[in-house]
Tab-separated table of C-alpha atoms in Angstrom:
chain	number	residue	atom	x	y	z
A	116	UNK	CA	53.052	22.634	52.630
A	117	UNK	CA	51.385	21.315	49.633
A	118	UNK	CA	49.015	18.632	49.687
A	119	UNK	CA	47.327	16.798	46.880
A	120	UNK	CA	44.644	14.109	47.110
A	121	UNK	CA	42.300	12.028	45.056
A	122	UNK	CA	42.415	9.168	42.389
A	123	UNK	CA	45.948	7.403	42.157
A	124	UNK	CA	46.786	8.235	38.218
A	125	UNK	CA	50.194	7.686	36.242
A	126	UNK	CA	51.897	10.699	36.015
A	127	UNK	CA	51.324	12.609	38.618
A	128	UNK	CA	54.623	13.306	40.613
A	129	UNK	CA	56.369	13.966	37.355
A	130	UNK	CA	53.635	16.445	36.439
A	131	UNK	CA	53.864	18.808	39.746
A	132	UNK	CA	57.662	18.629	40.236
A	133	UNK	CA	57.833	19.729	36.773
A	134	UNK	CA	56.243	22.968	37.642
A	135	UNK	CA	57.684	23.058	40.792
A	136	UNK	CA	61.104	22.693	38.894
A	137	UNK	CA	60.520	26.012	37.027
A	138	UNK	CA	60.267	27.311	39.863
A	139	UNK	CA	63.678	26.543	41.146
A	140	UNK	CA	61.688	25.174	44.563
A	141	UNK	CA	63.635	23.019	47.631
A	142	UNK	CA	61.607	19.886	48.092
A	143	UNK	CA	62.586	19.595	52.556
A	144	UNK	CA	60.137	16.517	52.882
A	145	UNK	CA	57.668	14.514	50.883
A	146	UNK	CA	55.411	11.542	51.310
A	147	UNK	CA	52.950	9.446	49.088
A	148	UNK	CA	50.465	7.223	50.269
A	149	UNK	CA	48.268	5.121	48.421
A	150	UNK	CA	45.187	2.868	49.489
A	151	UNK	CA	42.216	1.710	47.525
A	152	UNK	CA	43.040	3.463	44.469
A	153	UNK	CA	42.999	7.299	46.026
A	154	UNK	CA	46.355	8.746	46.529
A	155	UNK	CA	47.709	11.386	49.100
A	156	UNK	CA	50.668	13.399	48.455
A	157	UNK	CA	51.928	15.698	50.092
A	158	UNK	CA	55.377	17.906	49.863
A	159	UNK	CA	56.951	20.605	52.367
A	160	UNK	CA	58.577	22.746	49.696
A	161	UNK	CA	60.879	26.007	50.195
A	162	UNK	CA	60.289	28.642	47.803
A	163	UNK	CA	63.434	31.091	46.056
A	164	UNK	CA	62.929	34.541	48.387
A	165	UNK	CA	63.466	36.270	44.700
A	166	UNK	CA	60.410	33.715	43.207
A	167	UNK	CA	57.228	35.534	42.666
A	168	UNK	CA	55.064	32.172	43.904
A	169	UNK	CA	51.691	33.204	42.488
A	170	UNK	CA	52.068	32.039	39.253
A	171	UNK	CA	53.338	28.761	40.705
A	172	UNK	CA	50.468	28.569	42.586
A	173	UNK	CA	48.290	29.053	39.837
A	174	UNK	CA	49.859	26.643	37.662
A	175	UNK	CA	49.340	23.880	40.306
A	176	UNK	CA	45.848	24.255	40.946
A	177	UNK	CA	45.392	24.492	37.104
A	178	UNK	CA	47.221	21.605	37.064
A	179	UNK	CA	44.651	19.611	39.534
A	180	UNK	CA	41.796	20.948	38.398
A	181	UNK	CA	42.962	19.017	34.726
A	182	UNK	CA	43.529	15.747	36.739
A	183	UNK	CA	40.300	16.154	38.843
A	184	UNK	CA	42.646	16.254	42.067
A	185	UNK	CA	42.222	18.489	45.132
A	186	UNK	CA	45.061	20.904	46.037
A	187	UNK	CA	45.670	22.275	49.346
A	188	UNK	CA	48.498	25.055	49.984
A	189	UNK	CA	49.377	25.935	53.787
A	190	UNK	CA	52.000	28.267	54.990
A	191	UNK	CA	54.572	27.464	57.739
A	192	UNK	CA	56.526	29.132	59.481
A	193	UNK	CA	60.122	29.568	60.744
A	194	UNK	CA	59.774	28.581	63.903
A	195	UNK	CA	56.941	25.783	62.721
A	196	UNK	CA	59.866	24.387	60.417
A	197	UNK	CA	62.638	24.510	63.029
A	198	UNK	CA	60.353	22.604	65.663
A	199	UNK	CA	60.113	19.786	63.040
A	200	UNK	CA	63.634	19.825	62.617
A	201	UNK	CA	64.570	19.782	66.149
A	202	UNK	CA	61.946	16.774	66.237
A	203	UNK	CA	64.433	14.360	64.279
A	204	UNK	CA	66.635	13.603	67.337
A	205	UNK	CA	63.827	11.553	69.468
A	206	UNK	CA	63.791	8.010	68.913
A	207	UNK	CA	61.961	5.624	66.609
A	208	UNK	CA	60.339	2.484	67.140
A	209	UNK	CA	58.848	-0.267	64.906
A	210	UNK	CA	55.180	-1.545	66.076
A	211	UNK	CA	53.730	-4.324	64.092
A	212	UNK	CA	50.115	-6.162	64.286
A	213	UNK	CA	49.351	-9.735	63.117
A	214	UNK	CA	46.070	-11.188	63.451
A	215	UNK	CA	44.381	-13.397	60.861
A	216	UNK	CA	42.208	-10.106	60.479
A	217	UNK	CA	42.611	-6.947	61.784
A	218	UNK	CA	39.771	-4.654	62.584
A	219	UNK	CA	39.110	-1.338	63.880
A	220	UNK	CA	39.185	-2.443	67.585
A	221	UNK	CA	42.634	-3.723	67.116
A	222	UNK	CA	44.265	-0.304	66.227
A	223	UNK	CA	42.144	1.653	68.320
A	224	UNK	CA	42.982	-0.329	71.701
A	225	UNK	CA	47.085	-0.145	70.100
A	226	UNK	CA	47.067	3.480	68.714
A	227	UNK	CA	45.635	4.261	72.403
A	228	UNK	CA	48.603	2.268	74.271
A	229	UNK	CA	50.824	4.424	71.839
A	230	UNK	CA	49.387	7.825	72.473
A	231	UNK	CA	49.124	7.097	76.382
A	232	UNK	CA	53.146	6.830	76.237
A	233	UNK	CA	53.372	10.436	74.076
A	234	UNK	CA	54.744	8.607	71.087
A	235	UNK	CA	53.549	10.128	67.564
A	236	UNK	CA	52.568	7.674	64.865
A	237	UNK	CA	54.881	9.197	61.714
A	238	UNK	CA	53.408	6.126	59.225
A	239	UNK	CA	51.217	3.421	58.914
A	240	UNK	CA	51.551	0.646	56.346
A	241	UNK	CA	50.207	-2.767	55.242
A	242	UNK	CA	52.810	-5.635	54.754
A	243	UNK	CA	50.504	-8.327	54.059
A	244	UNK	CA	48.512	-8.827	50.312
A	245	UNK	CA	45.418	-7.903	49.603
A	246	UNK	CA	42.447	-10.201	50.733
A	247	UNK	CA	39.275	-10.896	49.303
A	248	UNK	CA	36.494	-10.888	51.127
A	249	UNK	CA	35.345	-14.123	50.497
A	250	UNK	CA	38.518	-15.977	51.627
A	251	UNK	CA	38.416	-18.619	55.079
A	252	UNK	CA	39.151	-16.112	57.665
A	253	UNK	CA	41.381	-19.236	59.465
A	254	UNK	CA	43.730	-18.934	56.304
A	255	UNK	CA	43.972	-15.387	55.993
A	256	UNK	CA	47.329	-13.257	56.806
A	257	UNK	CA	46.929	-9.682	57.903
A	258	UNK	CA	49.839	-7.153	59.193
A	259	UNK	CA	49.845	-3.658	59.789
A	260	UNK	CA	53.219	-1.426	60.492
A	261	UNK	CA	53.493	1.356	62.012
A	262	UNK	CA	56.564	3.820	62.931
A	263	UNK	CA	56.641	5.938	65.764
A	264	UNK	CA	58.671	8.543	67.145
A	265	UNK	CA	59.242	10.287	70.748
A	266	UNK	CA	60.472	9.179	73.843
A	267	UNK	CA	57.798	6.885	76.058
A	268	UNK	CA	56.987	7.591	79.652
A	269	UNK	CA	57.920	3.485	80.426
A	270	UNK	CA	58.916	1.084	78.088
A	271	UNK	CA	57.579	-1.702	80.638
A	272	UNK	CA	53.927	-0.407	80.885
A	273	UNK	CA	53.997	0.041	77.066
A	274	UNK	CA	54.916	-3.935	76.842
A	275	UNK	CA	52.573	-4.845	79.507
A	276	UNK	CA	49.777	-2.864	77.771
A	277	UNK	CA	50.680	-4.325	74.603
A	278	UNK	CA	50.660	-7.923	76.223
A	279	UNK	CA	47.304	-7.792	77.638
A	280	UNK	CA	45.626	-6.274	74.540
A	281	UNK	CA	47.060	-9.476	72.572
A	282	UNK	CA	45.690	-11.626	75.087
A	283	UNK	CA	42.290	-10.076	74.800
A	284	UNK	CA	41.739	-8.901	71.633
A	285	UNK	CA	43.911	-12.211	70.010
A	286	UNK	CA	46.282	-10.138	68.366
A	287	UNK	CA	49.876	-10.065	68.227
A	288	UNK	CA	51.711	-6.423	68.827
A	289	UNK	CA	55.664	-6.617	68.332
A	290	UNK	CA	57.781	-3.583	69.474
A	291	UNK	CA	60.875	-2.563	68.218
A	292	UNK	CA	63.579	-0.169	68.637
A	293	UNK	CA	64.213	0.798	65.135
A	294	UNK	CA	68.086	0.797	64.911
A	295	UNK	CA	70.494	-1.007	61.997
A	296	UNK	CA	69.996	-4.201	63.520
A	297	UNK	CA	66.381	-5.084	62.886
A	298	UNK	CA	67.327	-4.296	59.568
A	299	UNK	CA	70.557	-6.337	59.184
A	300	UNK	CA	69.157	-9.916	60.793
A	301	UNK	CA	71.527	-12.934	59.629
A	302	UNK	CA	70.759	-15.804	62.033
A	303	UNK	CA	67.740	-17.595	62.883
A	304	UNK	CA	67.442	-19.920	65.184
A	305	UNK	CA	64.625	-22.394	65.868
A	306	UNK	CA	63.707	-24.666	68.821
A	307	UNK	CA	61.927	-27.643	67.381
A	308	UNK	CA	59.446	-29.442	69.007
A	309	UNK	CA	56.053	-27.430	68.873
A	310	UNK	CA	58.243	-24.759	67.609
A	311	UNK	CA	58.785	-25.903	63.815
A	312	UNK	CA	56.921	-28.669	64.020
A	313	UNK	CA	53.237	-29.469	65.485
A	314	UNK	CA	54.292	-32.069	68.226
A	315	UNK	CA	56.463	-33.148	70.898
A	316	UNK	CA	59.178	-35.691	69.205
A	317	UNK	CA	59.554	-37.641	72.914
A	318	UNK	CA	56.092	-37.708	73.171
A	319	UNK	CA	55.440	-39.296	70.172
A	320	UNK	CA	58.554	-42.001	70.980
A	321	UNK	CA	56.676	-42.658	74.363
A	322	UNK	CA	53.096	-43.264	72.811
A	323	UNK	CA	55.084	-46.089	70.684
A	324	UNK	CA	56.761	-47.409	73.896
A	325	UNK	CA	53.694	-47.653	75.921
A	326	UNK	CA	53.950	-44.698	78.062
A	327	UNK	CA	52.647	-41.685	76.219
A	328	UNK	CA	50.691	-40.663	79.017
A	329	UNK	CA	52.856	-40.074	82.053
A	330	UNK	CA	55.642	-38.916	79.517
A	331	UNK	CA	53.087	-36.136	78.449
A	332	UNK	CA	52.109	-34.952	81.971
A	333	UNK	CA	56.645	-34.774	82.280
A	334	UNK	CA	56.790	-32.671	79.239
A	335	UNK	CA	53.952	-30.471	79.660
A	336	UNK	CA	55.250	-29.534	83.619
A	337	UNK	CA	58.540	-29.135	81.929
A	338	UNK	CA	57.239	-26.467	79.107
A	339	UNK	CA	55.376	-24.696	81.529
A	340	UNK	CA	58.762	-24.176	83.833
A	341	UNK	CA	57.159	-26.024	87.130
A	342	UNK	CA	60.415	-28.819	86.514
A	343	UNK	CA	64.018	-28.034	85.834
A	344	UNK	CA	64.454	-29.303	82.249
A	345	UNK	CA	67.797	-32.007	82.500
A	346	UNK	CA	65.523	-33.575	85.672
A	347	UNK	CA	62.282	-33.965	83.468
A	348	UNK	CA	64.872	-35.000	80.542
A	349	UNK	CA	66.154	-37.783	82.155
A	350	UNK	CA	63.204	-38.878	83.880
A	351	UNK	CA	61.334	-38.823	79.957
A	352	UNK	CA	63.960	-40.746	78.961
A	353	UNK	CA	64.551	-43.492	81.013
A	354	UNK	CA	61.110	-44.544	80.221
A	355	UNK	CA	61.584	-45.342	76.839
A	356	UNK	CA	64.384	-48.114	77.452
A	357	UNK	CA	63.961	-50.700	75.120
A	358	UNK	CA	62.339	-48.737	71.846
A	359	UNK	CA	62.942	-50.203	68.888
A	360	UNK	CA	64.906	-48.133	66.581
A	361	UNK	CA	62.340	-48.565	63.573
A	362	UNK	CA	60.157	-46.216	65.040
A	363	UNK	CA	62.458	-43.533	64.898
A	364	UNK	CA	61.799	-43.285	60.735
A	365	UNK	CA	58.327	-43.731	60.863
A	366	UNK	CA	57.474	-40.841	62.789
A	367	UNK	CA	60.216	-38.736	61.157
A	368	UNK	CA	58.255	-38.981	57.787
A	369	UNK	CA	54.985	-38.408	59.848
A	370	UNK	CA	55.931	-35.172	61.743
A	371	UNK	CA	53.565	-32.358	61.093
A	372	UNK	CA	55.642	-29.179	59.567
A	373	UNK	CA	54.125	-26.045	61.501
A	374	UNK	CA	52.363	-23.630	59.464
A	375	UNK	CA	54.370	-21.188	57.747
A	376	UNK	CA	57.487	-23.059	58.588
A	377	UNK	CA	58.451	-23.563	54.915
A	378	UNK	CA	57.752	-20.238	53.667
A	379	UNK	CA	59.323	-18.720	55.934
A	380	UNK	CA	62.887	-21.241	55.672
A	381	UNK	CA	62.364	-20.992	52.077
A	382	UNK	CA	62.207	-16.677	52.292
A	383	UNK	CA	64.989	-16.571	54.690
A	384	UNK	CA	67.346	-18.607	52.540
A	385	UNK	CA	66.506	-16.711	49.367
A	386	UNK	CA	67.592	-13.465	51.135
A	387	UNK	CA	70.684	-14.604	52.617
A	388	UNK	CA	70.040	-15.836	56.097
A	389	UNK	CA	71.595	-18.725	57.652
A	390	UNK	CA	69.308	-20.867	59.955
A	391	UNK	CA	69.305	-23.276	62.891
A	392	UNK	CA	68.025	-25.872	64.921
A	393	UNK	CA	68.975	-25.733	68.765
A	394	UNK	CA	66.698	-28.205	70.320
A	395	UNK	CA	66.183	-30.088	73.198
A	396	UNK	CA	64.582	-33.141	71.181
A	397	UNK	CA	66.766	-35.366	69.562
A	398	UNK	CA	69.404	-34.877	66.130
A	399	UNK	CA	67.780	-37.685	64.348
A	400	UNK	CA	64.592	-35.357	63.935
A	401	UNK	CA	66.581	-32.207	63.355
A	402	UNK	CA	68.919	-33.756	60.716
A	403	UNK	CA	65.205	-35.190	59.118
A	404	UNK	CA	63.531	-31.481	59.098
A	405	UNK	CA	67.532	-30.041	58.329
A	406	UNK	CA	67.307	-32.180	54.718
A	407	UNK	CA	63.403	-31.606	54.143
A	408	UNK	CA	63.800	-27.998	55.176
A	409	UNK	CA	67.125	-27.120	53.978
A	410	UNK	CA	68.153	-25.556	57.905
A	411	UNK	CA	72.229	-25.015	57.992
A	412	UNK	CA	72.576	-26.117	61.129
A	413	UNK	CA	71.211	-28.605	63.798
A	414	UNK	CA	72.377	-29.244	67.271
A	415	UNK	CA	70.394	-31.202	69.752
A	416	UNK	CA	70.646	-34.559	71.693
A	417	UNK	CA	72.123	-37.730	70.629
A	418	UNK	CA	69.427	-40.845	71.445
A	419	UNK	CA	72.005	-44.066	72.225
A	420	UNK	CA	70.756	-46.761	70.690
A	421	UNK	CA	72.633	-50.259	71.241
A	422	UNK	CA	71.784	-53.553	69.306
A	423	UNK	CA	68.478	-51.449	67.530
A	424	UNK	CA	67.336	-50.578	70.898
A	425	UNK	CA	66.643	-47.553	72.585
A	426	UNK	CA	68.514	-47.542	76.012
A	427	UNK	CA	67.211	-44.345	77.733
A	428	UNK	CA	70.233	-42.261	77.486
A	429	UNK	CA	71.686	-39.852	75.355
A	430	UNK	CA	75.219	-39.533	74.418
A	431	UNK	CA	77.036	-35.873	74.885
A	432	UNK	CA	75.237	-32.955	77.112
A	433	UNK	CA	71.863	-32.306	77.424
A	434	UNK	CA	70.822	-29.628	75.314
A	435	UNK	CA	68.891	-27.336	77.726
A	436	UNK	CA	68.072	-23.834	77.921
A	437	UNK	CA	71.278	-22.464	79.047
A	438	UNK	CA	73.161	-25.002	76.319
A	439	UNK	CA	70.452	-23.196	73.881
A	440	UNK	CA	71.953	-20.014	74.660
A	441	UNK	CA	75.860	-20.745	74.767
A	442	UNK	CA	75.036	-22.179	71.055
A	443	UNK	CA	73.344	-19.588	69.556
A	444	UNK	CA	76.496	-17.349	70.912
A	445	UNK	CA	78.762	-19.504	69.406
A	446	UNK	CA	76.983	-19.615	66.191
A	447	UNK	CA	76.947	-15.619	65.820
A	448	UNK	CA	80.699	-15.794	66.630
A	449	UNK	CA	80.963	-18.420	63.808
A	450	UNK	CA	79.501	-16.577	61.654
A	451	UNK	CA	81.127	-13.103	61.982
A	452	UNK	CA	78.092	-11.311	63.484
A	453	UNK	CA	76.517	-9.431	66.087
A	454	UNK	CA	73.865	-10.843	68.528
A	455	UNK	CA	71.568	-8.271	68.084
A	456	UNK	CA	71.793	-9.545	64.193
A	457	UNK	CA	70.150	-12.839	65.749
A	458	UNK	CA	66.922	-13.876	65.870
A	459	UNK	CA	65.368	-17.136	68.129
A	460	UNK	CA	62.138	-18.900	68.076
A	461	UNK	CA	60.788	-21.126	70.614
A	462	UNK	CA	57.767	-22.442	72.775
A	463	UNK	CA	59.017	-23.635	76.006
A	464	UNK	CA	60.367	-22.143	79.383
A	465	UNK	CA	63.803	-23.644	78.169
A	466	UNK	CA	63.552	-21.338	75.239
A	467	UNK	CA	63.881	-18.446	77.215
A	468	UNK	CA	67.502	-18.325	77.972
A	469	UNK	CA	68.186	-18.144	74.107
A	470	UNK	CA	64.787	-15.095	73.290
A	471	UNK	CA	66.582	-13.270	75.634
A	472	UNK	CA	70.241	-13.457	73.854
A	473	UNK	CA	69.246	-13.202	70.430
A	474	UNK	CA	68.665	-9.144	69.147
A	475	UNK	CA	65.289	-10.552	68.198
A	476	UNK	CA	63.264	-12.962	70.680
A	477	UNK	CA	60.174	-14.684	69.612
A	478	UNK	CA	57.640	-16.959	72.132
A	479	UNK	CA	55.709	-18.615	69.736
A	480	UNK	CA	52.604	-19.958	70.080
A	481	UNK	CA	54.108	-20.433	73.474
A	482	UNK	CA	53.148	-20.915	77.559
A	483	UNK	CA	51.792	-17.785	79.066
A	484	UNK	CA	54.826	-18.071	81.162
A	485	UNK	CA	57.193	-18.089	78.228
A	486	UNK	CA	54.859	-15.284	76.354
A	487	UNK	CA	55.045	-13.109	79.379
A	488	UNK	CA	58.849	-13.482	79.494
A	489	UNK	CA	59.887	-12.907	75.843
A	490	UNK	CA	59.636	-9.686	74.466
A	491	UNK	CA	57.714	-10.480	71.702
A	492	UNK	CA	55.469	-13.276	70.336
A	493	UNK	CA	53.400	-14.652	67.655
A	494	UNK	CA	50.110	-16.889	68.982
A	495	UNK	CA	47.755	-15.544	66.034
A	496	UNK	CA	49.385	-16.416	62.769
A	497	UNK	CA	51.876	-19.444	61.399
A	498	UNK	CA	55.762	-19.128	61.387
A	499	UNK	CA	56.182	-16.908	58.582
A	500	UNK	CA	54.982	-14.177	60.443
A	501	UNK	CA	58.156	-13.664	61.578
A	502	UNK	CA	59.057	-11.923	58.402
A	503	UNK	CA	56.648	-9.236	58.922
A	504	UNK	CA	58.579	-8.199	62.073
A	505	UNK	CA	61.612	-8.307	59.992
A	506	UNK	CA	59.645	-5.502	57.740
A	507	UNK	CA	58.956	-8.086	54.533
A	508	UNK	CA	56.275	-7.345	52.416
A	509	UNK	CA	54.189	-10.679	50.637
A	510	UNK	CA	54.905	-8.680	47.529
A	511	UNK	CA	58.861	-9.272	48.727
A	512	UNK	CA	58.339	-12.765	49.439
A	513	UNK	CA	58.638	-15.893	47.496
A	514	UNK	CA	55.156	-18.040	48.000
């Protein structure tokens, strides 16, 4: 095993395999690491049996001592070498962190859960950019990724663990198997209200018609899962009988986008990914945010309006949690793909149907009933963090 450290300088791969080259060596692993300027490299190397190594040996610490680099030289074994090998059948999983920032009490309480479970932490890396130190921690974007190898004692504790250190260290930890599919992703879908944008669309409608505040207390039993969602639908929407249909533009134009919903849509269209709205709000909005956010498709409810009047009705099925799910099916079919190449996103208990369908399920900012439920979840950052548990890098990503 050879190991060199110290300051990060151009050159200095191409300078040690070239004397490694002479020496007609077998590179078996190697890995570089850089952070704040100081690299770390290190190489397991197999040497020809007719090779006399010393001057090899020589050369590279001659070599360092040039560069002003430390050199470290450590012998393995056979059998040392064979256990590593042997190691490469045990399974490997994906952890990422997101927190606005991430301190040393985040990865301790994490790399704990992980070591508790006899997993081995193989590498650690930082997704997000570099941030000074003067920037508004409430804008600031921090992710760490880590891969890790071994088979756990229970996947459920490791979740549960991981579920109450982001509740109280406010932190989000996202597990993954890492297989072909978290790399091969092709279709997103989104619920809508408090999912891609910052409000509930029928609450909003009701606050025009009068009765914002017993539609509200509907809705937010609803979310929560304490009412079965066509009964709360129904009961929403009879209460706005009689809106006029002018109202339905102005707050289209006023609906708050979510934070990090256009980078992300943006990102995901760049690289290929087709996108969707499966909502149990209304299509006018969806076919607003489709055009402003360039989303592929949009399925939701139809509001029926007669003479310029809202009657309290909607035309078609209710779009509910288990309609959620049968669409995102169908729209993987559609498109010639797997569902574990899916990904949804969504708030509410009616959500959950289609999170636990797609190959990648994401509460966000969501009911502890619905966080507790999905498999993963983002409370700390905006939408785009969903990228980072697709494995993009800011440096990747278009701004």
């Amino acid at each position: 095993m050879l190991k060199v450290s110290g300051q990060d300088q151009i050159g200095l791969t191409a300078a040690m395999s070239q004397i490694l080259a002479e020496s007609s060596v077998t590179i078996l692993d190697i890995g570089q690491s850089v952070i704040h300027d100081q690299v770390s490299l290190g190489m397991l190397v197999q040497l020809p049996e007719s090779e006399d190594s010393a001057h090899m040996l020589k050369e590279l610490l001659f070599q360092a001592h040039e560069r002003d680099l430390q050199v470290k030289f450590t012998p393995v074994s056979d059998q040392a070498y064979q256990e590593w090998v042997n190691q490469q059948g045990k399974d490997r999983f994906v952890l990422t962190i997101l927190a606005r920032r991430i301190n040393a009490v985040h990865l301790n309480h994490v790399s704990q859960a992980v070591s508790e479970q006899n997993l081995n932490i193989q590498n650690i890396s930082r997704l997000t950019g570099r941030v000074a130190l003067d920037n508004d921690v409430d804008s600031d974007k921090a992710c760490i990724e880590l891969t890790l190898q071994g088979h756990p004692k229970s996947l459920e504790q490791l979740r549960a663990r991981f579920l109450q250190i982001s509740s109280e260290l406010d932190v989000d930890v996202a597990f993954q198997v890492d297989s072909v599919y978290r790399r091969n992703r092709r279709l997103v879908c989104f619920d809508m209200d408090s999912t891609l944008i910052e409000a509930e669309v029928i609450d909003l409608l009701a606050e025009a018609a009068g009765v914002g505040d017993e539609v509200s207390r509907i809705t937010e039993e609803a979310m929560q899962g304490k009412l079965d969602f066509q009964q709360s639908f129904r009961r929403r929407m009879a209460l706005l009988k009689g809106l006029d249909e002018s109202v339905l533009s102005e707050i289209a134009e006023q609906l708050p986008i979510t934070e990090g919903a256009e980078r992300l849509i943006r990102n995901l269209k760049a690289y290929g990914y087709k996108t969707a709205i499966l909502s149990g709000g209304f299509t006018y909005f969806g076919r607003y945010l489709q055009k402003k956010l360039g989303i592929d498709f949009v399925y939701a409810n139809e509001l029926d309006i007669v003479d310029g009047k809202v009657t309290g009705e909607v035309t078609g099925d209710i779009v509910d949690g288990a309609m959620k799910a049968r669409l995102l099916k169908r729209l993987a079919e559609q498109e010639g793909i797997q569902l574990e190449q899916t990904i949804a996103v969504g708030d509410g208990a009616n959500d959950l149907p289609m999170l636990s369908e797609a190959g990648l399920g994401i509460a966000f900012r969501a009911k502890p009933i619905v966080k507790e439920s999905a498999r993963h979840s983002i409370s700390t950052l905006g939408l785009d963090g969903v990228l980072y548990f697709l494995g993009f890098r800011d440096q990747e990503m278009h701004a």
